[in-house]
Amino acid sequence: MSHLEIRSASIEEALPVLQAIPEFASPVTHSDVIARLDGKRSLILIAFVDGQAAGIKIGYEQSSQQFYSWLGGVLPSARGYGVAQALLNEQEKWAKQQGYQSINVKTRNQFPQMIHMLVKNRYLIVATEPYPNSLENRIYFQKTI
């Protein structure tokens, strides 16, 4: 049985993990994260499996009522240990404690594991955005917390 730990992290700690997740089409840079989080209440979570960085989840305030789960992922070597679910649970718990009423997430058709996890956790599809390649279609989810 592996030991899983989740804690808040700095952008500097999060970047190497984000940059090692192969599903991101282009590497996320320090300035990308700074620009997205600038002036917003935010949460950066990092997961460790047996002391090794394993996954990341970054979100920020969209409004006083809504939190947006922006980026998340698990390193291929750490998949299958419940890391993504643990990060989702921790983010939901934090968002609820901060007084948010809902969490919004956007994903793409090309990430069926993410879609499955969101549906399993009672996130509802609230909108879709078609693209010429249907794998690129954006799917917008929301969960009341």
Tab-separated table of N, CA, C and O in Angstrom, residues 52-99:
chain	number	residue	atom	x	y	z
A	52	GLN	N	7.166	11.030	-3.390
A	52	GLN	CA	7.492	11.530	-4.734
A	52	GLN	C	6.307	12.326	-5.294
A	52	GLN	O	5.167	11.862	-5.220
A	53	ALA	N	6.586	13.499	-5.862
A	53	ALA	CA	5.526	14.301	-6.481
A	53	ALA	C	4.803	13.438	-7.511
A	53	ALA	O	5.439	12.758	-8.315
A	54	ALA	N	3.470	13.467	-7.463
A	54	ALA	CA	2.685	12.561	-8.296
A	54	ALA	C	1.601	13.255	-9.116
A	54	ALA	O	1.205	12.766	-10.160
A	55	GLY	N	1.087	14.372	-8.612
A	55	GLY	CA	-0.014	15.029	-9.298
A	55	GLY	C	-0.214	16.439	-8.787
A	55	GLY	O	0.357	16.835	-7.772
A	56	ILE	N	-1.046	17.159	-9.511
A	56	ILE	CA	-1.238	18.581	-9.249
A	56	ILE	C	-2.680	18.972	-9.550
A	56	ILE	O	-3.313	18.359	-10.403
A	57	LYS	N	-3.192	19.971	-8.854
A	57	LYS	CA	-4.511	20.533	-9.158
A	57	LYS	C	-4.454	22.020	-8.825
A	57	LYS	O	-4.068	22.402	-7.725
A	58	ILE	N	-4.814	22.846	-9.797
A	58	ILE	CA	-4.781	24.296	-9.624
A	58	ILE	C	-6.154	24.859	-9.966
A	58	ILE	O	-6.740	24.512	-10.995
A	59	GLY	N	-6.650	25.721	-9.102
A	59	GLY	CA	-7.924	26.377	-9.361
A	59	GLY	C	-7.932	27.779	-8.799
A	59	GLY	O	-7.030	28.162	-8.046
A	60	TYR	N	-8.959	28.536	-9.186
A	60	TYR	CA	-9.042	29.915	-8.726
A	60	TYR	C	-10.494	30.385	-8.701
A	60	TYR	O	-11.383	29.774	-9.293
A	61	GLU	N	-10.689	31.506	-8.020
A	61	GLU	CA	-12.016	32.087	-7.876
A	61	GLU	C	-12.479	32.702	-9.190
A	61	GLU	O	-11.757	33.489	-9.799
A	62	GLN	N	-13.696	32.297	-9.618
A	62	GLN	CA	-14.326	32.932	-10.786
A	62	GLN	C	-15.227	34.070	-10.324
A	62	GLN	O	-15.372	35.065	-11.000
A	63	SER	N	-15.859	33.856	-9.190
A	63	SER	CA	-16.712	34.856	-8.557
A	63	SER	C	-16.790	34.479	-7.085
A	63	SER	O	-16.255	33.444	-6.684
A	64	SER	N	-17.466	35.288	-6.293
A	64	SER	CA	-17.556	34.971	-4.864
A	64	SER	C	-18.296	33.659	-4.622
A	64	SER	O	-18.145	33.046	-3.571
A	65	GLN	N	-19.058	33.210	-5.600
A	65	GLN	CA	-19.840	31.974	-5.471
A	65	GLN	C	-19.218	30.781	-6.203
A	65	GLN	O	-19.551	29.647	-5.913
A	66	GLN	N	-18.356	31.051	-7.191
A	66	GLN	CA	-17.872	29.983	-8.063
A	66	GLN	C	-16.353	29.866	-8.064
A	66	GLN	O	-15.647	30.865	-8.179
A	67	PHE	N	-15.903	28.613	-7.970
A	67	PHE	CA	-14.484	28.287	-8.042
A	67	PHE	C	-14.263	27.534	-9.345
A	67	PHE	O	-15.086	26.706	-9.747
A	68	TYR	N	-13.157	27.825	-10.033
A	68	TYR	CA	-12.852	27.179	-11.301
A	68	TYR	C	-11.653	26.249	-11.132
A	68	TYR	O	-10.573	26.689	-10.740
A	69	SER	N	-11.845	24.975	-11.411
A	69	SER	CA	-10.763	24.000	-11.379
A	69	SER	C	-10.079	24.055	-12.738
A	69	SER	O	-10.594	23.538	-13.728
A	70	TRP	N	-8.917	24.723	-12.797
A	70	TRP	CA	-8.289	25.072	-14.067
A	70	TRP	C	-7.424	23.961	-14.642
A	70	TRP	O	-7.629	23.511	-15.769
A	71	LEU	N	-6.431	23.525	-13.899
A	71	LEU	CA	-5.479	22.541	-14.413
A	71	LEU	C	-5.272	21.434	-13.400
A	71	LEU	O	-5.173	21.701	-12.200
A	72	GLY	N	-5.181	20.240	-13.887
A	72	GLY	CA	-4.886	19.124	-13.005
A	72	GLY	C	-4.371	17.956	-13.808
A	72	GLY	O	-4.633	17.849	-15.005
A	73	GLY	N	-3.637	17.111	-13.138
A	73	GLY	CA	-3.143	15.920	-13.803
A	73	GLY	C	-2.292	15.088	-12.868
A	73	GLY	O	-1.884	15.549	-11.801
A	74	VAL	N	-2.073	13.867	-13.298
A	74	VAL	CA	-1.284	12.909	-12.526
A	74	VAL	C	-0.189	12.364	-13.447
A	74	VAL	O	-0.452	12.053	-14.619
A	75	LEU	N	1.009	12.266	-12.914
A	75	LEU	CA	2.110	11.711	-13.690
A	75	LEU	C	1.797	10.263	-14.071
A	75	LEU	O	1.221	9.520	-13.268
A	76	PRO	N	2.163	9.840	-15.273
A	76	PRO	CA	1.865	8.469	-15.705
A	76	PRO	C	2.326	7.409	-14.701
A	76	PRO	O	1.618	6.425	-14.459
A	77	SER	N	3.473	7.606	-14.091
A	77	SER	CA	4.007	6.617	-13.146
A	77	SER	C	3.193	6.518	-11.859
A	77	SER	O	3.328	5.544	-11.112
A	78	ALA	N	2.326	7.514	-11.598
A	78	ALA	CA	1.556	7.533	-10.347
A	78	ALA	C	0.071	7.252	-10.569
A	78	ALA	O	-0.728	7.348	-9.638
A	79	ARG	N	-0.305	6.889	-11.772
A	79	ARG	CA	-1.721	6.638	-12.053
A	79	ARG	C	-2.145	5.295	-11.484
A	79	ARG	O	-1.356	4.366	-11.389
A	80	GLY	N	-3.408	5.235	-11.077
A	80	GLY	CA	-3.941	3.998	-10.520
A	80	GLY	C	-3.858	3.924	-9.007
A	80	GLY	O	-4.232	2.916	-8.412
A	81	TYR	N	-3.395	4.995	-8.371
A	81	TYR	CA	-3.294	5.027	-6.907
A	81	TYR	C	-4.357	5.919	-6.269
A	81	TYR	O	-4.295	6.184	-5.076
A	82	GLY	N	-5.292	6.429	-7.066
A	82	GLY	CA	-6.339	7.298	-6.518
A	82	GLY	C	-5.903	8.745	-6.335
A	82	GLY	O	-6.560	9.503	-5.614
A	83	VAL	N	-4.827	9.135	-6.988
A	83	VAL	CA	-4.288	10.488	-6.814
A	83	VAL	C	-5.267	11.546	-7.327
A	83	VAL	O	-5.548	12.531	-6.635
A	84	ALA	N	-5.806	11.367	-8.529
A	84	ALA	CA	-6.721	12.357	-9.100
A	84	ALA	C	-7.965	12.520	-8.229
A	84	ALA	O	-8.404	13.637	-7.964
A	85	GLN	N	-8.507	11.408	-7.749
A	85	GLN	CA	-9.692	11.469	-6.890
A	85	GLN	C	-9.375	12.181	-5.575
A	85	GLN	O	-10.155	13.000	-5.096
A	86	ALA	N	-8.223	11.894	-5.002
A	86	ALA	CA	-7.830	12.534	-3.743
A	86	ALA	C	-7.646	14.039	-3.932
A	86	ALA	O	-8.055	14.843	-3.076
A	87	LEU	N	-7.047	14.447	-5.049
A	87	LEU	CA	-6.892	15.873	-5.339
A	87	LEU	C	-8.254	16.541	-5.519
A	87	LEU	O	-8.495	17.632	-4.993
A	88	LEU	N	-9.158	15.896	-6.246
A	88	LEU	CA	-10.505	16.434	-6.449
A	88	LEU	C	-11.206	16.595	-5.100
A	88	LEU	O	-11.811	17.638	-4.826
A	89	ASN	N	-11.126	15.575	-4.250
A	89	ASN	CA	-11.776	15.636	-2.934
A	89	ASN	C	-11.242	16.793	-2.105
A	89	ASN	O	-12.008	17.521	-1.463
A	90	GLU	N	-9.925	16.960	-2.107
A	90	GLU	CA	-9.301	18.023	-1.319
A	90	GLU	C	-9.695	19.403	-1.852
A	90	GLU	O	-9.966	20.316	-1.078
A	91	GLN	N	-9.731	19.548	-3.172
A	91	GLN	CA	-10.129	20.829	-3.760
A	91	GLN	C	-11.581	21.159	-3.411
A	91	GLN	O	-11.894	22.293	-3.036
A	92	GLU	N	-12.471	20.173	-3.510
A	92	GLU	CA	-13.876	20.398	-3.164
A	92	GLU	C	-14.022	20.806	-1.699
A	92	GLU	O	-14.774	21.728	-1.372
A	93	LYS	N	-13.313	20.107	-0.817
A	93	LYS	CA	-13.379	20.402	0.615
A	93	LYS	C	-12.933	21.842	0.879
A	93	LYS	O	-13.602	22.597	1.592
A	94	TRP	N	-11.803	22.237	0.289
A	94	TRP	CA	-11.275	23.584	0.471
A	94	TRP	C	-12.259	24.623	-0.066
A	94	TRP	O	-12.541	25.624	0.598
A	95	ALA	N	-12.777	24.397	-1.278
A	95	ALA	CA	-13.691	25.358	-1.903
A	95	ALA	C	-14.946	25.548	-1.051
A	95	ALA	O	-15.424	26.676	-0.875
A	96	LYS	N	-15.450	24.462	-0.518
A	96	LYS	CA	-16.641	24.547	0.335
A	96	LYS	C	-16.327	25.335	1.609
A	96	LYS	O	-17.103	26.200	2.026
A	97	GLN	N	-15.164	25.074	2.207
A	97	GLN	CA	-14.752	25.803	3.419
A	97	GLN	C	-14.594	27.296	3.152
A	97	GLN	O	-14.795	28.113	4.042
A	98	GLN	N	-14.221	27.655	1.925
A	98	GLN	CA	-14.041	29.063	1.556
A	98	GLN	C	-15.365	29.757	1.230
A	98	GLN	O	-15.382	30.948	0.959
A	99	GLY	N	-16.458	28.996	1.211
A	99	GLY	CA	-17.774	29.577	0.977
A	99	GLY	C	-18.253	29.567	-0.462
A	99	GLY	O	-19.291	30.157	-0.776
